[in-house]
Short mmCIF file of N, CA, C and O in Angstrom, two decimals:
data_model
loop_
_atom_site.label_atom_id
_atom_site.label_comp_id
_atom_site.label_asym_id
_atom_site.label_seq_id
_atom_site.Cartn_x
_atom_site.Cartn_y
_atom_site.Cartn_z
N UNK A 1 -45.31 -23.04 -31.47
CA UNK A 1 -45.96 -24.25 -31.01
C UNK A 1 -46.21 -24.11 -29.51
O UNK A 1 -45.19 -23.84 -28.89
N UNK A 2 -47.30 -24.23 -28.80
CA UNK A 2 -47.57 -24.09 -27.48
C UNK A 2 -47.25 -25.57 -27.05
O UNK A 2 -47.19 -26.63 -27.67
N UNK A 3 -46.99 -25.08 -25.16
CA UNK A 3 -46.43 -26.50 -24.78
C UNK A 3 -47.17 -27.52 -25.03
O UNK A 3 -46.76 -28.61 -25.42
N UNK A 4 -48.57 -27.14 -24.76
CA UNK A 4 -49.65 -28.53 -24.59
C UNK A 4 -49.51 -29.62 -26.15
O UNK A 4 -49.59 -30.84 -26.33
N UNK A 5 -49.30 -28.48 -26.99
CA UNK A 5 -49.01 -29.32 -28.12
C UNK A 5 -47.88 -30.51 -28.40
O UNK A 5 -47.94 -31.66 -28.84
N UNK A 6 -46.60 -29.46 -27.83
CA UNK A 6 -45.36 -30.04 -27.77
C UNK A 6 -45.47 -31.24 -26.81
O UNK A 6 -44.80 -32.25 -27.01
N UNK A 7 -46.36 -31.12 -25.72
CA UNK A 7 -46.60 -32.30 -24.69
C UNK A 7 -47.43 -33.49 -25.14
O UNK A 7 -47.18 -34.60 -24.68
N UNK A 8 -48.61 -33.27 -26.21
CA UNK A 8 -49.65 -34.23 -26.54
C UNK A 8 -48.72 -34.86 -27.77
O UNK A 8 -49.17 -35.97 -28.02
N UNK A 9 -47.66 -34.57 -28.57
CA UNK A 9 -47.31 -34.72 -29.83
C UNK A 9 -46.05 -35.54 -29.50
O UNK A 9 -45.59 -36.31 -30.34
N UNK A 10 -45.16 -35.29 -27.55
CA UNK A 10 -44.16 -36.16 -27.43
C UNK A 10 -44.66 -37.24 -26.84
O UNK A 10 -44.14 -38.32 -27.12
N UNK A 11 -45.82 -37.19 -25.83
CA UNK A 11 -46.41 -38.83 -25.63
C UNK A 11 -47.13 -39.43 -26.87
O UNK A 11 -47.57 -40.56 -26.68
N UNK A 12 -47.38 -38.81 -28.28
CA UNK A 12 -47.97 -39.60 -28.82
C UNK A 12 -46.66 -40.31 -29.70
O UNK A 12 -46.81 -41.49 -30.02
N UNK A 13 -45.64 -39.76 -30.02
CA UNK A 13 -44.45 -40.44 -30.56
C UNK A 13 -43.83 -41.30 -29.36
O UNK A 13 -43.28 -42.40 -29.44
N UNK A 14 -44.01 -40.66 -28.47
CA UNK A 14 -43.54 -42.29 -27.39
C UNK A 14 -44.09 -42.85 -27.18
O UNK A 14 -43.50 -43.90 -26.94
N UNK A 15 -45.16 -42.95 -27.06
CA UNK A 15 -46.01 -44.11 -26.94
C UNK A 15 -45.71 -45.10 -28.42
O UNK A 15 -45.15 -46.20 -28.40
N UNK A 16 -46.12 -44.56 -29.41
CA UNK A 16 -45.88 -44.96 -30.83
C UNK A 16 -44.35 -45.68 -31.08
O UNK A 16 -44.13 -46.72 -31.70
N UNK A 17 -43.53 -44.93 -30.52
CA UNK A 17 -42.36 -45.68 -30.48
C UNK A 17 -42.29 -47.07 -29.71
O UNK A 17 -41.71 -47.97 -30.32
N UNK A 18 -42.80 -47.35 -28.47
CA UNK A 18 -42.96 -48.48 -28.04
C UNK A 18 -43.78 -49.54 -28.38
O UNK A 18 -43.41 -50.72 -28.38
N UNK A 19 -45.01 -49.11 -28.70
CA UNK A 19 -45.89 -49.94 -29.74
C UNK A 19 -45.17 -50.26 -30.53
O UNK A 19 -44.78 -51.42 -30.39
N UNK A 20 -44.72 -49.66 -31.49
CA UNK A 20 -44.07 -50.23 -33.24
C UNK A 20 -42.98 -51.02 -32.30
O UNK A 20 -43.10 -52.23 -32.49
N UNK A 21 -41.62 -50.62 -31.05
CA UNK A 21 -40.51 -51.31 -30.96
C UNK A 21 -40.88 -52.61 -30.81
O UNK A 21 -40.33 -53.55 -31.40
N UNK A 22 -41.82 -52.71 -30.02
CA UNK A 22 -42.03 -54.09 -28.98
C UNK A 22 -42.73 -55.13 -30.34
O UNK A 22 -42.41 -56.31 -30.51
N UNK A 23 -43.69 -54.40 -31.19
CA UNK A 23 -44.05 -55.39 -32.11
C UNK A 23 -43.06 -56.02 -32.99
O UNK A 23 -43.11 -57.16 -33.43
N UNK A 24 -42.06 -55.04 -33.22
CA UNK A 24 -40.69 -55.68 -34.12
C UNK A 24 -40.04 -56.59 -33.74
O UNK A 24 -39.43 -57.46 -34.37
N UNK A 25 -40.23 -56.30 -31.93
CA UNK A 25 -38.78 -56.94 -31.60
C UNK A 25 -40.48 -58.56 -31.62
O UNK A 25 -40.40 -59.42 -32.51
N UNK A 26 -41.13 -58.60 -31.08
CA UNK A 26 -41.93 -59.61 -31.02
C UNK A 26 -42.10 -60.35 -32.45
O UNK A 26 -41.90 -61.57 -32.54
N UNK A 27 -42.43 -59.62 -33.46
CA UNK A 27 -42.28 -60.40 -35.03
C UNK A 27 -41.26 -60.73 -34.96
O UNK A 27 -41.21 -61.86 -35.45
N UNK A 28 -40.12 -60.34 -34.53
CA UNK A 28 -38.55 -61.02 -34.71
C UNK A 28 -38.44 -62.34 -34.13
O UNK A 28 -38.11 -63.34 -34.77
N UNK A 29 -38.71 -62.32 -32.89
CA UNK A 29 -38.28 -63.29 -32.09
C UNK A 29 -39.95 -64.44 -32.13
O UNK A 29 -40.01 -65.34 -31.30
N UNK A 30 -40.48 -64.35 -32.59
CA UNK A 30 -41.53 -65.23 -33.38
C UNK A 30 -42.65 -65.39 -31.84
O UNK A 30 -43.22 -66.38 -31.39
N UNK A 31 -42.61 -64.29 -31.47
CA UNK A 31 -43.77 -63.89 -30.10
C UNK A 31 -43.41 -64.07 -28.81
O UNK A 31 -44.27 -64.00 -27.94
N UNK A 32 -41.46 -64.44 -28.34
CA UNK A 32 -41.30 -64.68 -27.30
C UNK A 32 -41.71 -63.77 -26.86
O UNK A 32 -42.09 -62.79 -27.50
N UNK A 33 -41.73 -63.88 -25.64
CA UNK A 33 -42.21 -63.01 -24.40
C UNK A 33 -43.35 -62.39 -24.69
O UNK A 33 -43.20 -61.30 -24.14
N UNK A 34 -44.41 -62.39 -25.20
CA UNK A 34 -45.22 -61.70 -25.31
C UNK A 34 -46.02 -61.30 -24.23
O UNK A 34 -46.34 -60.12 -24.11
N UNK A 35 -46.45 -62.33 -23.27
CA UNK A 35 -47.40 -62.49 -22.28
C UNK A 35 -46.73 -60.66 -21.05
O UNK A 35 -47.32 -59.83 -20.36
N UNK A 36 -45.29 -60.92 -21.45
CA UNK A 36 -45.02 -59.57 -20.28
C UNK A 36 -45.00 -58.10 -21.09
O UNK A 36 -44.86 -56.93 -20.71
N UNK A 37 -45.15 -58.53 -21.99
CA UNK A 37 -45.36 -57.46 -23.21
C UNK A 37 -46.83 -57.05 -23.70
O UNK A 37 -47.03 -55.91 -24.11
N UNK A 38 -47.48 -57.68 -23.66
CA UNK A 38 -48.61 -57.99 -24.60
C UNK A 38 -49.29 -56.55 -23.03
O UNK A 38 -48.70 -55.51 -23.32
N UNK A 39 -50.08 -56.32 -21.90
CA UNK A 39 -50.42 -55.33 -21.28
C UNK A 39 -49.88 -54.21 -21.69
O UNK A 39 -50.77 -53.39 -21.93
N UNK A 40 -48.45 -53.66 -21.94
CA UNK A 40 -47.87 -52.55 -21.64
C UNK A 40 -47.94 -52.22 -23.10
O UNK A 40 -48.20 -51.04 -23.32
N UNK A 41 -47.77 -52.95 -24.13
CA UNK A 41 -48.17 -53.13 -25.38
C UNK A 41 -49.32 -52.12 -26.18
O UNK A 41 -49.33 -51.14 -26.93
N UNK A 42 -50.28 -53.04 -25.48
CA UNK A 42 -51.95 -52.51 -25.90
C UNK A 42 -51.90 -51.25 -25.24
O UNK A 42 -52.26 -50.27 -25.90
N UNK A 43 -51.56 -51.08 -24.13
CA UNK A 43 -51.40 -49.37 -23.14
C UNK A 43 -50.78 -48.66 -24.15
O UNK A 43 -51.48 -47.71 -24.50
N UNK A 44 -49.57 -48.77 -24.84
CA UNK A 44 -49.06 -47.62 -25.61
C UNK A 44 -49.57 -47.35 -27.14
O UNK A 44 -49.73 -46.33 -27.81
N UNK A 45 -49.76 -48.76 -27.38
CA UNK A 45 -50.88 -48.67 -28.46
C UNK A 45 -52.15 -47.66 -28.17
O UNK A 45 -51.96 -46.49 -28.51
N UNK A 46 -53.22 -47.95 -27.67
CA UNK A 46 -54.29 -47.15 -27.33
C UNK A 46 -53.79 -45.88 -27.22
O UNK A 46 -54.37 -45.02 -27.88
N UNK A 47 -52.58 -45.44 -26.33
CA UNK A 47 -52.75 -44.25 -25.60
C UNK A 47 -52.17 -43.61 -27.27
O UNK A 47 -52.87 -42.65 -27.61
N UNK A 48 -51.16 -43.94 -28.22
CA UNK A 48 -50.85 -43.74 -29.72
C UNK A 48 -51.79 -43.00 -30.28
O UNK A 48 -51.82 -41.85 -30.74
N UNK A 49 -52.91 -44.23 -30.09
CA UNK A 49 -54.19 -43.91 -31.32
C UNK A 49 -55.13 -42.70 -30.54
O UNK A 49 -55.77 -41.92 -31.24
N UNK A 50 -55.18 -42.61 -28.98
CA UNK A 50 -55.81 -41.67 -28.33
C UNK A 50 -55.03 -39.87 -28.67
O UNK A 50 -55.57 -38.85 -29.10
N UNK A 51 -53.81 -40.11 -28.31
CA UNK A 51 -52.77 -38.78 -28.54
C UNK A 51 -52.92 -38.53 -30.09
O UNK A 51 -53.29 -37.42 -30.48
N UNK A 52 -52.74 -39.20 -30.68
CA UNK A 52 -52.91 -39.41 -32.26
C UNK A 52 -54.24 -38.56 -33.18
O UNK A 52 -54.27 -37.76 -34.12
N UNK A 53 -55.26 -39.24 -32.35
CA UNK A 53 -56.56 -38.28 -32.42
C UNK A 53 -57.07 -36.65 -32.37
O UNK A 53 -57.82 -35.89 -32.98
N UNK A 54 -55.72 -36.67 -30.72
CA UNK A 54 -56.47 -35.15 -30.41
C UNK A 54 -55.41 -34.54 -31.36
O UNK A 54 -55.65 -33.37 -31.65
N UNK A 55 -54.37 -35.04 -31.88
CA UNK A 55 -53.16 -34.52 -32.77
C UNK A 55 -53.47 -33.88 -33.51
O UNK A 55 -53.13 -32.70 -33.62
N UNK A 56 -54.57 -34.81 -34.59
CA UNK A 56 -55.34 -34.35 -35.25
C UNK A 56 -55.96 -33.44 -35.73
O UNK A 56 -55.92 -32.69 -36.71
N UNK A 57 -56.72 -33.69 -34.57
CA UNK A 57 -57.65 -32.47 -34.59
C UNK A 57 -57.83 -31.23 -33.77
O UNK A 57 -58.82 -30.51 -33.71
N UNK A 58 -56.31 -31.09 -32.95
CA UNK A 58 -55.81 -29.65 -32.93
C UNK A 58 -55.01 -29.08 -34.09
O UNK A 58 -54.82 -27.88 -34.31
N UNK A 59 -54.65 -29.95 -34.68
CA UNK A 59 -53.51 -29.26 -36.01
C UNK A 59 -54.29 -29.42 -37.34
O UNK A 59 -54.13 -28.56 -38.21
N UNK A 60 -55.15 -30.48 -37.54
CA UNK A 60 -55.61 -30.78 -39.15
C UNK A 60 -56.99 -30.37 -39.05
O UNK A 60 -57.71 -30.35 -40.05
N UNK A 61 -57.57 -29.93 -37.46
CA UNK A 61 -58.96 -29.21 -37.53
C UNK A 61 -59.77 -30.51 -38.95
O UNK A 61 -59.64 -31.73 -39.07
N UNK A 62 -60.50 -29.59 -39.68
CA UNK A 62 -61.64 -29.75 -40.31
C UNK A 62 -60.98 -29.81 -42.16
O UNK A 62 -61.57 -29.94 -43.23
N UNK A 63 -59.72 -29.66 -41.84
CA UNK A 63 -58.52 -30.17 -43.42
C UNK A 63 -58.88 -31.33 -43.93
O UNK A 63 -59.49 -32.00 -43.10
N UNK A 64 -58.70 -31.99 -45.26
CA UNK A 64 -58.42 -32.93 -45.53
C UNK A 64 -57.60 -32.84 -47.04
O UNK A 64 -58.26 -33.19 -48.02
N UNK A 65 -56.69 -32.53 -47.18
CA UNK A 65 -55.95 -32.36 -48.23
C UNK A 65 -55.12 -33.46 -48.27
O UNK A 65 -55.25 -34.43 -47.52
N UNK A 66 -54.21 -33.33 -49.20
CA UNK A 66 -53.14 -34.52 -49.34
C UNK A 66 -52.34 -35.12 -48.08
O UNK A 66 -52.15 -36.29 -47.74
N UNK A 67 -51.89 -33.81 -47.47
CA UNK A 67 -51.29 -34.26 -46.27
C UNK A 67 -52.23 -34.77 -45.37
O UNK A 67 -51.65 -35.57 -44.64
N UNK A 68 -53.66 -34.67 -45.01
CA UNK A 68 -54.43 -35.32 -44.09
C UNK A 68 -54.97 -36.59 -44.83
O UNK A 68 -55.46 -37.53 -44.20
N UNK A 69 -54.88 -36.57 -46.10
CA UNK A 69 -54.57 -37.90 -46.35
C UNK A 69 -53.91 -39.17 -46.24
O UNK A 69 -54.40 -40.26 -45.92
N UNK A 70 -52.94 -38.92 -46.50
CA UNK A 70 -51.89 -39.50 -46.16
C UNK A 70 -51.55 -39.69 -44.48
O UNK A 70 -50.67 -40.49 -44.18
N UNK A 71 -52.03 -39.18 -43.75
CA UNK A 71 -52.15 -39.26 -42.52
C UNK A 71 -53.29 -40.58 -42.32
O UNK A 71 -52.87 -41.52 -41.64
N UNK A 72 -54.42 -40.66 -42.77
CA UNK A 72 -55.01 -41.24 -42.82
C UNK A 72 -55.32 -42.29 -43.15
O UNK A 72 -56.23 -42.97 -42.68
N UNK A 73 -54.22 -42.70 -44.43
CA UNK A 73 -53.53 -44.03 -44.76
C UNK A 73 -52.94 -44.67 -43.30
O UNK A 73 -53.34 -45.74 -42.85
N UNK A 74 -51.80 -43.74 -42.56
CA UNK A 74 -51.14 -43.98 -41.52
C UNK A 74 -52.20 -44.50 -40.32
O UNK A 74 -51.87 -45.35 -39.49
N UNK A 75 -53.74 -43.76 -40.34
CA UNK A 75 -54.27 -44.38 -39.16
C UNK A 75 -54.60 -45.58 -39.36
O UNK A 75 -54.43 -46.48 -38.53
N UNK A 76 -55.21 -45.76 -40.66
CA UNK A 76 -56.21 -46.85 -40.72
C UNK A 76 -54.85 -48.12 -40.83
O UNK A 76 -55.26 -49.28 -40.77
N UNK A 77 -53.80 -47.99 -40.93
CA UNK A 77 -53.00 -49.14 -40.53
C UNK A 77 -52.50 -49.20 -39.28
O UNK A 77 -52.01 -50.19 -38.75
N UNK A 78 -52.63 -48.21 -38.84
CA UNK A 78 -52.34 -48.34 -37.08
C UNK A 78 -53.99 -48.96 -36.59
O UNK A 78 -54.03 -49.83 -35.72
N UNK A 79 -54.81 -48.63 -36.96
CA UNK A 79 -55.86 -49.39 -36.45
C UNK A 79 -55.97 -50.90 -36.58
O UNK A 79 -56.36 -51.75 -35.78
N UNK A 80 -55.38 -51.04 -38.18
CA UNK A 80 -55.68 -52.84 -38.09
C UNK A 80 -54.63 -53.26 -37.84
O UNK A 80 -54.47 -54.47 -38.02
N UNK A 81 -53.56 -52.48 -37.36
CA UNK A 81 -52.52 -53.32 -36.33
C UNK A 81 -52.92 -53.52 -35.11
O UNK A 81 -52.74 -54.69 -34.75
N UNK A 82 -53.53 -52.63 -34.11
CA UNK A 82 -53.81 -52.75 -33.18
C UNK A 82 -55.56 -53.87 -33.49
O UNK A 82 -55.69 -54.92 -32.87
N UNK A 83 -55.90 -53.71 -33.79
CA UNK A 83 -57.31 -55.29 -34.15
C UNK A 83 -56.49 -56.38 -34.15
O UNK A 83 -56.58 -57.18 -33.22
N UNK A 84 -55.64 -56.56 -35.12
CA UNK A 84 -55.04 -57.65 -35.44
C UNK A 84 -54.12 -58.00 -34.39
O UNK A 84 -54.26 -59.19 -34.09
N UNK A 85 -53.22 -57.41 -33.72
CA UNK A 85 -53.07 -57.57 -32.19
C UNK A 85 -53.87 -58.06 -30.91
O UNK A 85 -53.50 -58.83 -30.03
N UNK A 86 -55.31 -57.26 -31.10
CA UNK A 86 -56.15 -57.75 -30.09
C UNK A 86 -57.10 -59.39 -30.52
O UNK A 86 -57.83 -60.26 -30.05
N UNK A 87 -56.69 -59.13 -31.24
CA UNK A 87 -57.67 -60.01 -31.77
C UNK A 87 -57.44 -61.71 -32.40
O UNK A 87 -58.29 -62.57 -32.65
N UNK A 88 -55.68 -61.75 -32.54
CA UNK A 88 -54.89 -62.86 -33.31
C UNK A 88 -54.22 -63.14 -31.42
O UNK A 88 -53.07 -62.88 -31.06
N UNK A 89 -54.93 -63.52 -30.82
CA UNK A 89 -54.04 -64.17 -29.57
C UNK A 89 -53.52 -65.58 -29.29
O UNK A 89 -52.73 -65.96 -28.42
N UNK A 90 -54.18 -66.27 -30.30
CA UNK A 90 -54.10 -67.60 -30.54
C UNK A 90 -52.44 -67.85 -31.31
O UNK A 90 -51.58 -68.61 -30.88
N UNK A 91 -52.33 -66.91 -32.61
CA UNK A 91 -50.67 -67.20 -33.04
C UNK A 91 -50.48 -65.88 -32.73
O UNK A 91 -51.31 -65.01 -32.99
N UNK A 92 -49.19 -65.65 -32.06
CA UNK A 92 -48.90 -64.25 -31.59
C UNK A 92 -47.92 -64.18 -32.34
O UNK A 92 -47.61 -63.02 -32.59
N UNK A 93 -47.07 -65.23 -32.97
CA UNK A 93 -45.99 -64.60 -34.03
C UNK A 93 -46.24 -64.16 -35.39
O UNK A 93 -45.53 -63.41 -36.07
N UNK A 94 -47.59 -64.85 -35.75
CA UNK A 94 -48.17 -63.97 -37.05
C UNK A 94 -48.88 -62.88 -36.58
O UNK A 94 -48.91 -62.06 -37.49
N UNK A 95 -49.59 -62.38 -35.38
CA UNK A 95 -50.24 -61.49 -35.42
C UNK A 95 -49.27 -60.05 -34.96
O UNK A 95 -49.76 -58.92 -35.06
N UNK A 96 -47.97 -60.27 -34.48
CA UNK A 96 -46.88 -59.22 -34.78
C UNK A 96 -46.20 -59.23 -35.81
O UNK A 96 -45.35 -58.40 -36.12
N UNK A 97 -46.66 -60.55 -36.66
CA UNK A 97 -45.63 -59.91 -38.08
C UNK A 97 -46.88 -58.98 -38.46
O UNK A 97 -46.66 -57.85 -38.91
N UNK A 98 -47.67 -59.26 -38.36
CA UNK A 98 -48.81 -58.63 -39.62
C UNK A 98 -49.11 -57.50 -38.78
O UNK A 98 -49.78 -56.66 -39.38
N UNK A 99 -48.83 -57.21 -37.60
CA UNK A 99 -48.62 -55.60 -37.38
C UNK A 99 -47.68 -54.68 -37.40
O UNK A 99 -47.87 -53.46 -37.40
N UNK A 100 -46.42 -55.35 -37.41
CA UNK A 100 -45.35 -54.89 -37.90
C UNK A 100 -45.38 -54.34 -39.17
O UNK A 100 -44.95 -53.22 -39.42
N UNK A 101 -45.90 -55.12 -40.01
CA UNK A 101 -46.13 -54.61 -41.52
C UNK A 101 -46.94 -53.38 -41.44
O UNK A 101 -46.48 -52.29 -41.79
N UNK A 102 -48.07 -53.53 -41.02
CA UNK A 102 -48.94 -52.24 -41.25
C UNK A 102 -48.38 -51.08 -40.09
O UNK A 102 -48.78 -49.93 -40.30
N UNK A 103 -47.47 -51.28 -38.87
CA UNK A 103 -46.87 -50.41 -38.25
C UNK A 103 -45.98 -49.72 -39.20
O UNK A 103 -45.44 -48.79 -38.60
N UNK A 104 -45.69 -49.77 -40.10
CA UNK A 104 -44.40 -50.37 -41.14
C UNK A 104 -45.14 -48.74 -41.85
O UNK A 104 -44.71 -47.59 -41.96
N UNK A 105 -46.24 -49.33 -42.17
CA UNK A 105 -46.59 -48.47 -43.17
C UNK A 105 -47.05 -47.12 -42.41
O UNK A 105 -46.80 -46.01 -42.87
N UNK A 106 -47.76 -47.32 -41.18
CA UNK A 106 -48.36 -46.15 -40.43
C UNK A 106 -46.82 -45.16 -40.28
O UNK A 106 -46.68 -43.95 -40.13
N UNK A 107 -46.11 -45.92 -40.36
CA UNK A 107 -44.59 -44.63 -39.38
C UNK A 107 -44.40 -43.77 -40.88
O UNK A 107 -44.55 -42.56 -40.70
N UNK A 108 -44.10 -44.15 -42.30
CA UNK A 108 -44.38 -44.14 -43.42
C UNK A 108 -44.86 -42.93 -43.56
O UNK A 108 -44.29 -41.86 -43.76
N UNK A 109 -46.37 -43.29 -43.41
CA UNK A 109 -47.15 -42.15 -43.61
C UNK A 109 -46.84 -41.06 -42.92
O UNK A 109 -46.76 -39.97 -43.49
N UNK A 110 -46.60 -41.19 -41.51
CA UNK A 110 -46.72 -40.04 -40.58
C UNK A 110 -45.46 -39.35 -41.09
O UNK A 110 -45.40 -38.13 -41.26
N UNK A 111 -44.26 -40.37 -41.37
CA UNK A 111 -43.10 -38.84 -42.08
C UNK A 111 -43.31 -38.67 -42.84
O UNK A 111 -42.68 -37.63 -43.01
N UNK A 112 -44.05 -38.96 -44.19
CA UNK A 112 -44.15 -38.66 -45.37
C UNK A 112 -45.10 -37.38 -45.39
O UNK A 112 -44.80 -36.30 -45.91
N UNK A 113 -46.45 -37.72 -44.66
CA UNK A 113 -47.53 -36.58 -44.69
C UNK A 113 -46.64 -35.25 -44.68
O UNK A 113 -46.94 -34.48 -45.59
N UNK A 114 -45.79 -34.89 -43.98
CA UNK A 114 -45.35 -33.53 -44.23
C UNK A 114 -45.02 -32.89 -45.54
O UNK A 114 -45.21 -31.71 -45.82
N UNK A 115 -44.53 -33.77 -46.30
CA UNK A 115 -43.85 -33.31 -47.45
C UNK A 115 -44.68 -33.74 -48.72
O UNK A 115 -44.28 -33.73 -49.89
N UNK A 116 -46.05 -34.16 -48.17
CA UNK A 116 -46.76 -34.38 -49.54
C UNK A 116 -47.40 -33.07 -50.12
O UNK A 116 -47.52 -32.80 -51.31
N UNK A 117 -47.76 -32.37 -49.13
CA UNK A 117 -48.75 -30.92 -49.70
C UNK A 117 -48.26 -30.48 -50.46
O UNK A 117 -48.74 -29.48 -51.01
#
């Protein structure tokens, strides 16, 4: 594994880790604090789905087999978590449960994809 990989693959799990933490702990606590959360939030989100991308498509290239399937389950719920985040600002405690759920499922996929091929 070359470093750049090892480097694009640990900001995209940390970033990902703070996205999914902060939405849990926010569905938990029914959206306190969001307002000091909600910037640093969307930053690790985006930068997730950005690292996430080139992840992609340095390792799964032009693949689409079971395992890039299943990967792909994992994006498209990281995507309508992050919509449903940007977009539900009005109730912020349903719009972190309902990304929690589909965060739920994106983490899911991403360990599972290994062991589906």
């Amino acid at each position: 594994m070359t470093i750049g990989l090892i480097l694009l693959l640990s900001l995209h799990v940390l970033a990902a880790i703070f996205w999914a933490g902060t939405t849990f702990v926010l569905a938990r606590t029914g959206g306190a604090g969001i307002e000091a959360l909600r910037r640093p939030q969307t930053g690790a989100a985006v930068v997730a789905v950005l690292t996430g991308a080139g992840l992609g498509a340095w390792v799964h290239g032009g693949a689409f087999g079971r395992t890039e399937q299943v990967l792909m389950i994992a994006v498209v719920a990281s995507l309508a978590a992050l919509i449903v985040q940007l977009l539900d600002r009005a109730h912020p405690a349903r719009s972190q449960r309902i990304a929690a759920g589909l965060l739920m499922i994106a983490v899911v996929g991403m360990v599972a994809a290994r062991y589906v091929a």
